[in-house]
Coordinates of C-alpha atoms in Angstrom, one line a residue:
X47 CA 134.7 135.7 141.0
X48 CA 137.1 133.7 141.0
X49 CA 135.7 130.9 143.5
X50 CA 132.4 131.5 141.5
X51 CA 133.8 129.9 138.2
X52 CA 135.2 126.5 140.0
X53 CA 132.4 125.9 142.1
X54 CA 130.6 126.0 138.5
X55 CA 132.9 124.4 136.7
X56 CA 132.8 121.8 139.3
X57 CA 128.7 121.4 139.4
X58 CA 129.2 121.1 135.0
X59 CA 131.7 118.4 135.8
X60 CA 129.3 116.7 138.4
X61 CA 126.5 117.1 135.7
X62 CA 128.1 115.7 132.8
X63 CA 128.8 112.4 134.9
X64 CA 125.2 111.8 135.4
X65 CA 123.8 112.9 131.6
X66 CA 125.0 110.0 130.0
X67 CA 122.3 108.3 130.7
X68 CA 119.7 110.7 131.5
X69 CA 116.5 111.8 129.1
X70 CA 114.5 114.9 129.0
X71 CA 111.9 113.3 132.2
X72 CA 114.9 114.1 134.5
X73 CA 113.6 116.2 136.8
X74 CA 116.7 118.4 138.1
X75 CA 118.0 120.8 135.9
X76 CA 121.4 123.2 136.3
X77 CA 121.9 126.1 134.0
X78 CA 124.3 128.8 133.8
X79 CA 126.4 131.6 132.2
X80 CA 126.4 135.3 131.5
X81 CA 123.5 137.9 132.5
X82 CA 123.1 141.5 131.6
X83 CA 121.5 143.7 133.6
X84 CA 119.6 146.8 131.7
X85 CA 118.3 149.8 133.9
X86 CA 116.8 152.0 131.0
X87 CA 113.8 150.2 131.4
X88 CA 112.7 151.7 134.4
X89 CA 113.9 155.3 133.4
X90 CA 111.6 155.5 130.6
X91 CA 108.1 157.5 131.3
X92 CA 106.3 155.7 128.7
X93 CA 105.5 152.0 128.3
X94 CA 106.5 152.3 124.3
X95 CA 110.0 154.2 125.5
X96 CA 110.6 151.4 128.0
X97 CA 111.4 148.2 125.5
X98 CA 111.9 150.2 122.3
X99 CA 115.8 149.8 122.4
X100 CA 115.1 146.6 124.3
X101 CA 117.8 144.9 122.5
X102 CA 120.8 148.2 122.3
X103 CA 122.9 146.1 124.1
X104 CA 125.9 148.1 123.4
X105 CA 124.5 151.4 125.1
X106 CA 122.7 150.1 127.8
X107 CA 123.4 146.6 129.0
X108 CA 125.9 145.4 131.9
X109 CA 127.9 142.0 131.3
X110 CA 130.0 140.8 133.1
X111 CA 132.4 138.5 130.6
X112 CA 132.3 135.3 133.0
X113 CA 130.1 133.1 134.5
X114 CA 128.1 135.2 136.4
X115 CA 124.9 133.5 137.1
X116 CA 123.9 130.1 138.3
X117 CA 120.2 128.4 138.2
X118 CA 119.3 124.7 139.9
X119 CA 115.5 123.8 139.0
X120 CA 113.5 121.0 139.7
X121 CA 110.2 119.9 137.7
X122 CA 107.1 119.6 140.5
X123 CA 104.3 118.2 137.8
X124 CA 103.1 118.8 134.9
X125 CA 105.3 121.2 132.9
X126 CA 105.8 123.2 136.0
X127 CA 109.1 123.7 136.9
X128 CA 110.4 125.8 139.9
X129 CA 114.1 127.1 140.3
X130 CA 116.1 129.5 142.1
X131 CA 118.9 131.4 140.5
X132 CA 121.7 133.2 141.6
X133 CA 123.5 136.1 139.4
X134 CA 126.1 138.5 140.0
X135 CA 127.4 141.5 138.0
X136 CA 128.9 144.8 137.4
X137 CA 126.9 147.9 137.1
X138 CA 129.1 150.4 134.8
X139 CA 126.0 151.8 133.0
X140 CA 123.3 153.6 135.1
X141 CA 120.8 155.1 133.1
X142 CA 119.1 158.6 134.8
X143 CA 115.7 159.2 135.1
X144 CA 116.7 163.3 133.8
X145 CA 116.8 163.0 129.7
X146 CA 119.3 165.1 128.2
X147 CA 117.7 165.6 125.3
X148 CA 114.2 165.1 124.2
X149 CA 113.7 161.0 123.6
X150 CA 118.1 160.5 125.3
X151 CA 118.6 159.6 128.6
X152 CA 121.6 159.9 130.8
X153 CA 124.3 157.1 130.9
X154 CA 126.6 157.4 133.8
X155 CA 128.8 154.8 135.1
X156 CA 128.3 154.8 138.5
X157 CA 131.4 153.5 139.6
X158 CA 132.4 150.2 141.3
X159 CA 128.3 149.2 141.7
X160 CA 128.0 145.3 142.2
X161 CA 124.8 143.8 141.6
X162 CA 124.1 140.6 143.5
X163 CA 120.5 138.4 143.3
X164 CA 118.7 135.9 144.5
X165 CA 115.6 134.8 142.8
X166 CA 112.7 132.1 143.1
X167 CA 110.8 131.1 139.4
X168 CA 107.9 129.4 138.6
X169 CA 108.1 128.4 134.8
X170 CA 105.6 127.2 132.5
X171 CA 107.0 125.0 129.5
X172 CA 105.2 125.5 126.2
X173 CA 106.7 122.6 124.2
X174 CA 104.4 120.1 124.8
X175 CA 101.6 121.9 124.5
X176 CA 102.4 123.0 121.1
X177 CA 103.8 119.5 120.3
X178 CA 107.5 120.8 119.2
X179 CA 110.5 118.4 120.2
X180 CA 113.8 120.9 120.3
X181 CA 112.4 124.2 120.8
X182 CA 111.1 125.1 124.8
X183 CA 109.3 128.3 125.1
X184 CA 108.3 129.2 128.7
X185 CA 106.9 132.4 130.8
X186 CA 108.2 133.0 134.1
X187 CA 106.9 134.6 137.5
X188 CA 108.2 135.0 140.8
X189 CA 110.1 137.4 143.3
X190 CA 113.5 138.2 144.6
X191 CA 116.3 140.0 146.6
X192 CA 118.7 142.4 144.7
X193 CA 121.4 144.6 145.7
X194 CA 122.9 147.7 143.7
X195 CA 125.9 148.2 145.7
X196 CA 124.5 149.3 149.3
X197 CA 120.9 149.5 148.2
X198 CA 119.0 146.1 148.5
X199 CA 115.3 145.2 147.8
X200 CA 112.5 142.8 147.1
X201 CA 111.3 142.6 143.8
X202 CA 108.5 141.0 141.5
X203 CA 109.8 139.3 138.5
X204 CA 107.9 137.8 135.7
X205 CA 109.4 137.1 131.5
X206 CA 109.9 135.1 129.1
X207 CA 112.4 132.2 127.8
X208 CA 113.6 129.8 125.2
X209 CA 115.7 126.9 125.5
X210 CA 116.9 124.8 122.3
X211 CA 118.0 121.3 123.2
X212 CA 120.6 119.8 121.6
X213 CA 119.7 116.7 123.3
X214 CA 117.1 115.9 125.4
X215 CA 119.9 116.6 128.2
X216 CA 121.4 119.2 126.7
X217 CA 120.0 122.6 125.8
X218 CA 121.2 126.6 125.3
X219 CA 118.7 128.6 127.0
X220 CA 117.9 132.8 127.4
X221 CA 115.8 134.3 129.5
X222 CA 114.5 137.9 129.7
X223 CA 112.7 139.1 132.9
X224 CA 111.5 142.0 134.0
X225 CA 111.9 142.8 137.9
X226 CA 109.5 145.4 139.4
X227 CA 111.3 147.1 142.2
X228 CA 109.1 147.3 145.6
X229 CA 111.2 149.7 146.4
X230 CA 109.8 153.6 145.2
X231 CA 112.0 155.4 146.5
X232 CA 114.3 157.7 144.0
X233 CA 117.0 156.3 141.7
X234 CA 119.7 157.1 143.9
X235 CA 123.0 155.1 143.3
X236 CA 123.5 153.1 146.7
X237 CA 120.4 154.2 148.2
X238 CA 117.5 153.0 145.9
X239 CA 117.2 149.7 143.9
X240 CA 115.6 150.4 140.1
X241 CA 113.2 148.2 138.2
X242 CA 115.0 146.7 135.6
X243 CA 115.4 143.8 132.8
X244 CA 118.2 141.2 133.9
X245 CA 119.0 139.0 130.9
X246 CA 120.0 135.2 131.1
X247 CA 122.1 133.3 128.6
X248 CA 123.8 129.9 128.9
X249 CA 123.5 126.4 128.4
X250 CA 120.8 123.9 130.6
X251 CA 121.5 120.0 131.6
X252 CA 119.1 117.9 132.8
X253 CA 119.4 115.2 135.4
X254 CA 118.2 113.5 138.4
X255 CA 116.3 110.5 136.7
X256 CA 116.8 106.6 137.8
X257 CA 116.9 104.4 134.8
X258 CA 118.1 101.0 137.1
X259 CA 119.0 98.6 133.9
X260 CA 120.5 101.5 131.9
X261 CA 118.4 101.2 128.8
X262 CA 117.5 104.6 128.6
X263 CA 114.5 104.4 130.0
X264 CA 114.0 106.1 132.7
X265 CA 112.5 103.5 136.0
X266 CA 109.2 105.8 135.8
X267 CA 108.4 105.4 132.2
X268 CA 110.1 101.9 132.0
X269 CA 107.3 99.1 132.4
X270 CA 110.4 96.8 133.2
X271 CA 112.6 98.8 135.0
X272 CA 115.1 96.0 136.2
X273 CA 115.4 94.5 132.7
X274 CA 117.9 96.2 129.7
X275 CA 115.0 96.6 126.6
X276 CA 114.4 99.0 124.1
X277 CA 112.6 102.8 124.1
X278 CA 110.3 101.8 121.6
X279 CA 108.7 99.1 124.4
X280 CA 108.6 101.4 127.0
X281 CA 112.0 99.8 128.5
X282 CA 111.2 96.3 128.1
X283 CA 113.1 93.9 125.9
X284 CA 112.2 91.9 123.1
X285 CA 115.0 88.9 122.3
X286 CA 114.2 87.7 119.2
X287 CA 113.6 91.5 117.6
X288 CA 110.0 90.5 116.7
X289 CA 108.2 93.2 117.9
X290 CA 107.1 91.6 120.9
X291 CA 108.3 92.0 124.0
X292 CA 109.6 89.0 126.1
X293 CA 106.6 89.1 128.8
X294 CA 104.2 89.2 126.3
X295 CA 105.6 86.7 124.0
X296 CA 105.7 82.6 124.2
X297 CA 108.5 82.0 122.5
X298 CA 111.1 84.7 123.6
X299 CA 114.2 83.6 121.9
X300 CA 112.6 82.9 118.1
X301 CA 110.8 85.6 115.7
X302 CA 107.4 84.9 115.5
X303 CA 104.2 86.1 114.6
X304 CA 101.5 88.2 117.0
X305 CA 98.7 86.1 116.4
X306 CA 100.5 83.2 117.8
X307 CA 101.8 85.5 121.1
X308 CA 105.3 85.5 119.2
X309 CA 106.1 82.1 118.3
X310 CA 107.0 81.1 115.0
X311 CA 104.7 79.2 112.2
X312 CA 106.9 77.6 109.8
X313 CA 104.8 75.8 106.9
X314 CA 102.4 78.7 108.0
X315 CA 99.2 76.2 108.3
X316 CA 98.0 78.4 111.0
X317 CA 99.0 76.3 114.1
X318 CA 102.6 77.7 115.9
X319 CA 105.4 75.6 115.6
X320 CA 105.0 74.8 119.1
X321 CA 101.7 73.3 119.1
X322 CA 102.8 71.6 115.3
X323 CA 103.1 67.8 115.5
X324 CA 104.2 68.7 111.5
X325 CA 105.8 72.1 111.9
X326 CA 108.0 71.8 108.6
X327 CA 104.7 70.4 106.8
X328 CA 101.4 72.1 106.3
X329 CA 98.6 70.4 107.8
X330 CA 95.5 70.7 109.0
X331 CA 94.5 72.3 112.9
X332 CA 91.9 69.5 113.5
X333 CA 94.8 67.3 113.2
X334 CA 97.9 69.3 115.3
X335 CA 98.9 70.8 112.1
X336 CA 99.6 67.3 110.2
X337 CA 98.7 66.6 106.7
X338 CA 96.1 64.0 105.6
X339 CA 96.4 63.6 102.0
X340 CA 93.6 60.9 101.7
X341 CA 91.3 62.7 104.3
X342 CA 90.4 59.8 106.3
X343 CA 91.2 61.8 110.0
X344 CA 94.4 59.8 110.0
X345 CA 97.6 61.8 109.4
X346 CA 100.0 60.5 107.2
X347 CA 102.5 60.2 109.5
X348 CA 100.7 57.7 111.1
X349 CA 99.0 56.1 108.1
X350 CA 99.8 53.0 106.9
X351 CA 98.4 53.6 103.6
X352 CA 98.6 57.5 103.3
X353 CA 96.8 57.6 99.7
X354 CA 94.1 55.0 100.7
X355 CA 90.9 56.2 102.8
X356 CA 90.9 53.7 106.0
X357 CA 89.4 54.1 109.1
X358 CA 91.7 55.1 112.4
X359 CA 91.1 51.6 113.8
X360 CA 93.1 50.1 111.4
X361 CA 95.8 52.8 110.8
X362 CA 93.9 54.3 107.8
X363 CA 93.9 51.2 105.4
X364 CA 90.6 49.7 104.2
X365 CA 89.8 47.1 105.9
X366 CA 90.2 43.4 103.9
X367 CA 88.1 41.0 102.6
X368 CA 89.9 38.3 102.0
X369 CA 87.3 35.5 101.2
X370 CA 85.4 38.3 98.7
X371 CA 81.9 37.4 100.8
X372 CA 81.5 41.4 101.2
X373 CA 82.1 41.0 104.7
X374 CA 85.3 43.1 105.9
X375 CA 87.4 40.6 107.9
X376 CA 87.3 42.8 111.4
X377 CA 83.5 41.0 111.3
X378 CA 83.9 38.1 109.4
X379 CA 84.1 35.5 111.8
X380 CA 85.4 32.8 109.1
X381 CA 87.4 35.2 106.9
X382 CA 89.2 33.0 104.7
X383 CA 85.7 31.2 103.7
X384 CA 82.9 32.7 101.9
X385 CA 79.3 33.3 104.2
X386 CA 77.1 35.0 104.0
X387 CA 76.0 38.6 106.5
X388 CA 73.3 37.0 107.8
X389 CA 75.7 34.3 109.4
X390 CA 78.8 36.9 110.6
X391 CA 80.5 35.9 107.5
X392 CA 80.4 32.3 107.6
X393 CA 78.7 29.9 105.3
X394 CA 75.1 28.7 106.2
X395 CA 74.6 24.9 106.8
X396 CA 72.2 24.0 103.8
X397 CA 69.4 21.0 104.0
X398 CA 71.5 19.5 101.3
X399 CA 74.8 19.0 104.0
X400 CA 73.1 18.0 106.7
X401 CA 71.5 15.2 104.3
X402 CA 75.1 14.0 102.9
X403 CA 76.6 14.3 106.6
X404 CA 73.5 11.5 107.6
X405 CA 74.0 9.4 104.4
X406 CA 77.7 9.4 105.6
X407 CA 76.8 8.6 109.0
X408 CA 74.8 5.8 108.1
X409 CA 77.3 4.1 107.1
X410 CA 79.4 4.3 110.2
X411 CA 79.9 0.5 111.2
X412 CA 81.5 -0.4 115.0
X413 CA 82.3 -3.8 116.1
X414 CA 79.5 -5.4 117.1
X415 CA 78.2 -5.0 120.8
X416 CA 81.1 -2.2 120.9
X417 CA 82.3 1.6 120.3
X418 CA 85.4 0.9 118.1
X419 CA 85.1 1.4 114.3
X420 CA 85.4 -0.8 111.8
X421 CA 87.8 -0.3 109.5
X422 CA 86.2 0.4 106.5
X423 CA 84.5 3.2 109.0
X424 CA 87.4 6.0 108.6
X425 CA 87.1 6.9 105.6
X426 CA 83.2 7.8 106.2
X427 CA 84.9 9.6 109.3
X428 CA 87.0 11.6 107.1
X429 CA 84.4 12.6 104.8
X430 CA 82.4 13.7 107.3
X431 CA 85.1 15.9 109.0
X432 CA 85.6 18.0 105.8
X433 CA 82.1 18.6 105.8
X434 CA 81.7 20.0 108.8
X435 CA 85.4 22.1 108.5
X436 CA 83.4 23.9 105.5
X437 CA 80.9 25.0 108.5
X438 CA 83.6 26.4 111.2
X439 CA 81.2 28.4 113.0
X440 CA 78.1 25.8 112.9
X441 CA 77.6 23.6 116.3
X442 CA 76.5 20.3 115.5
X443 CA 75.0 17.2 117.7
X444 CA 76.1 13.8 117.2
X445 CA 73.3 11.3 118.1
X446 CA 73.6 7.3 118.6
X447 CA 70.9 4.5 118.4
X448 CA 70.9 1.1 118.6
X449 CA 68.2 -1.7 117.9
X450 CA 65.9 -3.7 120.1
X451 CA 68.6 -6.5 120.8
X452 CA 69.2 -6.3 124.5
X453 CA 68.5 -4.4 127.5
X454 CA 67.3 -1.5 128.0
X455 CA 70.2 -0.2 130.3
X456 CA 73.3 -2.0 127.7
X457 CA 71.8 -0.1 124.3
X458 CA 71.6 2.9 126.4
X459 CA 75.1 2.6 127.4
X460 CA 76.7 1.1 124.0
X461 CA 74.6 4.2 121.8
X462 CA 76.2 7.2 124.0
X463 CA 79.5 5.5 123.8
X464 CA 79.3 5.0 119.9
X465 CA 77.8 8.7 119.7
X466 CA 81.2 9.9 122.1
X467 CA 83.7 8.4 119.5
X468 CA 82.3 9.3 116.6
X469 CA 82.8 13.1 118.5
X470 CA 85.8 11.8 119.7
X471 CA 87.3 11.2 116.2
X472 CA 86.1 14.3 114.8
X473 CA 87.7 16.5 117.7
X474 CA 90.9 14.9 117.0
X475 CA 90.8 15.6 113.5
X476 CA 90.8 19.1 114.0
X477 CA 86.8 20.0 114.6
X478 CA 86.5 22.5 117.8
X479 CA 85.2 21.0 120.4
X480 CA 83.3 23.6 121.5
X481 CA 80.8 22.9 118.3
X482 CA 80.1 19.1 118.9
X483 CA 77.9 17.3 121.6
X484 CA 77.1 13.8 121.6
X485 CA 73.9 11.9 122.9
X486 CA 73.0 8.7 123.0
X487 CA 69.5 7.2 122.8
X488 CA 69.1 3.2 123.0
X489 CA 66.5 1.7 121.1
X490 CA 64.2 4.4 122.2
X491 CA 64.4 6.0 118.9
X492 CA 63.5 3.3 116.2
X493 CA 63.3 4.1 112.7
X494 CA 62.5 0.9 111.0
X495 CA 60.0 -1.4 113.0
X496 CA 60.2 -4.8 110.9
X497 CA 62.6 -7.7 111.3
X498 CA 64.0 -6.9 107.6
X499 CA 64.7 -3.1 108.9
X500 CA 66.9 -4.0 112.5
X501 CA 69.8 -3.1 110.5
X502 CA 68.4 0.6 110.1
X503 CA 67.7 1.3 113.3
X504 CA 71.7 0.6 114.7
X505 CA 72.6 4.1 113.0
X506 CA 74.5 7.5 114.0
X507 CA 73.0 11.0 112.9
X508 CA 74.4 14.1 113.0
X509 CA 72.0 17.5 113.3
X510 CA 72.7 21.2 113.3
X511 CA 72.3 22.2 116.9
X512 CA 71.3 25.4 117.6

């Protein structure tokens, strides 16, 4: 008896270092403490006389006042559990099968009877099934070996149980089961082993699960079984305590909302912070969660005039006009001077210029037989330089001819020289370059055929090219 209690007392010890951090999955279980062994069942003729003083401890039970039985289970799927328990115990009250009186039985004590037993149980749990959390109902079947002192036999067991969990390691269980003797031979004390109840009550721990990062969840249930999380995630662990767990979420380490996979919206414009160019600003999504207060597709970060519609090109200010000719600036090819569409913003040449530029070049006088001015000549020059500045887009051609004095081959000569220097002069007065061409034509061009009209026909003109 003795050796009995430490070798329990040592399996409690060996329990209670592996509960802390076991659930109610665990698969092993170890229960133990005191049975009772009743005989009166079996000594009873009727089925009614056999449990009516089922629970008359007092008269008819044996207990032994010690740990006196011992039970190691294992669950094997579903809520099927199979164990094997071993009991011993004391036999002081024997009831006979020869009643006394009518409805008594005999008690004798039989002496020094041991009962020893080894037993093999299938148990069915009922606590799922009827969805309770603390209270385990069960029903029991299987077979065993007993011995009452020098008689030993098989039996067929089968009863009912209860366990209350304190924890969901931890529970104080009873146990009632009926074992049908295979032996039917008379109820002679160390010759024949009765039927009878044997009654189990004690406390159950649970163990035998792996939970790897000691969350509490064990590695079967736990979807992350190598990382510490939380019950309520099925083991997994959420960081940043927004209800999303880290493999799931995009931004681990900062709350955050589940439509954005756990990351955070700030000025709550709908775009995560982390895809916010803006994120302490609401914006708009079409524009990375930036504002655009004018609504010209520019954000106002990056608009120069934020209250202004302007077009992207030209960081979302208007473009100018500066010459007022309704012609923005980007296509006005002569911005600071009035035009017209028509002309790219630049002022058409008018019949009325090209006559003054002709009356001014008619006057042009060069030395005679040369290309130089006279000096009179610049200030003609000049005039006709400011003309043609008002025009800074319009190409013009600059034309010389001379009259009949002379050869053919010298006039020729002397009018494209006098035609160069006039473009000469204008060039280096600041008219492009690009927009003048000179020509020279003799005396092939005469516009005055009398002796009184020679003078005329030694002239320059200047024409809008095209």
């Amino acid at each position: 008896m003795k050796h009995l209690n430490k070798l329990v007392a040592a399996l409690v010890l060996l329990v209670g270092l592996n509960v802390q951090a076991q659930d109610s999955n665990n698969p092993w279980a170890i229960s133990f403490g005191t049975n009772a062994v009743d005989t009166r069942v079996s000594a009873a003729s009727k089925i009614k006389d056999q449990f009516s003083q089922y629970f008359d401890a007092k008269e008819y039970w044996n207990v032994l006042p010690s740990i006196s039985y011992i039970t190691v289970s294992k669950n094997v799927g579903g809520n099927f559990t199979f164990g094997v328990t071993g009991s011993i115990n004391k036999i002081k009250r024997f009831v006979n099968t020869r009643p006394t009186t009518y409805g008594d039985y005999e008690v004798i004590n039989p002496g020094d009877l041991s009962y020893y037993s080894a037993d093999g149980t299938i148990k069915y749990s009922f606590m799922e099934m009827l969805g309770w959390k603390m209270i385990d109902p069960s029903a029991h079947v299987g077979g065993g070996y007993t011995s009452f002192g020098d008689a030993s036999y098989g039996t067929f067991n089968g009863g009912f149980g209860l366990t209350v969990w304190f924890t969901e390691m931890v529970g104080f269980s009873i146990q009632s089961t009926y074992k049908n003797s295979l032996d039917k031979s008379d109820r002679v004390i160390n010759s024949d082993v009765p039927s009878h109840m044997q009654h189990l009550i004690g406390l159950t721990f649970k163990f035998g699960g792996k939970d790897t990062d000691g969350d509490g969840v064990y590695d079967k249930d736990d979807s992350c079984p190598e990382i510490k999380g939380l019950k309520q995630f099925k083991g997994c662990p959420d960081t940043d305590g927004d209800g999303i767990i880290d493999g799931s979420d995009s931004c681990p380490e900062i709350a955050g909302l589940a439509e954005f996979q756990g990351c955070p919206d700030t000025d709550a414009d709908g775009v995560a912070d982390k895809d916010d160019a803006c994120p302490d600003v609401a914006g708009l999504k079409t524009l990375g969660g930036c504002p655009d207060a004018d609504g010209d597709g520019v954000t106002d970060k990056a608009d120069k005039c934020p209250t202004v519609k302007g077009p992207k090109d030209n960081a979302g200010c208007p473009w100018p006009d500066t010459d007022g000719d309704s012609v923005l600036d980007k296509d006005d090819k002569c911005p600071d001077v009035k035009g017209t569409a028509a002309n790219s913003g630049c002022p058409e040449v008018t019949e009325t210029a090209i006559k003054t530029l002709n009356e001014y070049a008619k006057t042009i006088l060069f030395e005679s037989g040369k290309a130089s001015f006279q000096k009179q000549t610049f200030a003609v020059l000049q005039s006709i330089t400011s003309i043609l500045k008002e025009y800074p887009t319009a190409k013009f051609s600059i034309e010389g001819h001379t009259d009949d004095s002379g050869s053919v081959a010298f006039n020729q000569t002397l009018s494209e020289n006098r035609a160069s220097a006039v473009k000469n002069y204008l060039v280096e007065n600041g008219v492009a370059a690009e927009r003048l061409t000179s020509a020279g034509y003799g005396k092939s061009r005469p516009i005055d055929k009398t002796k009184a009209g020679k003078a005329n026909n030694r002239r320059v003109e200047v024409k809008l090219a095209n």
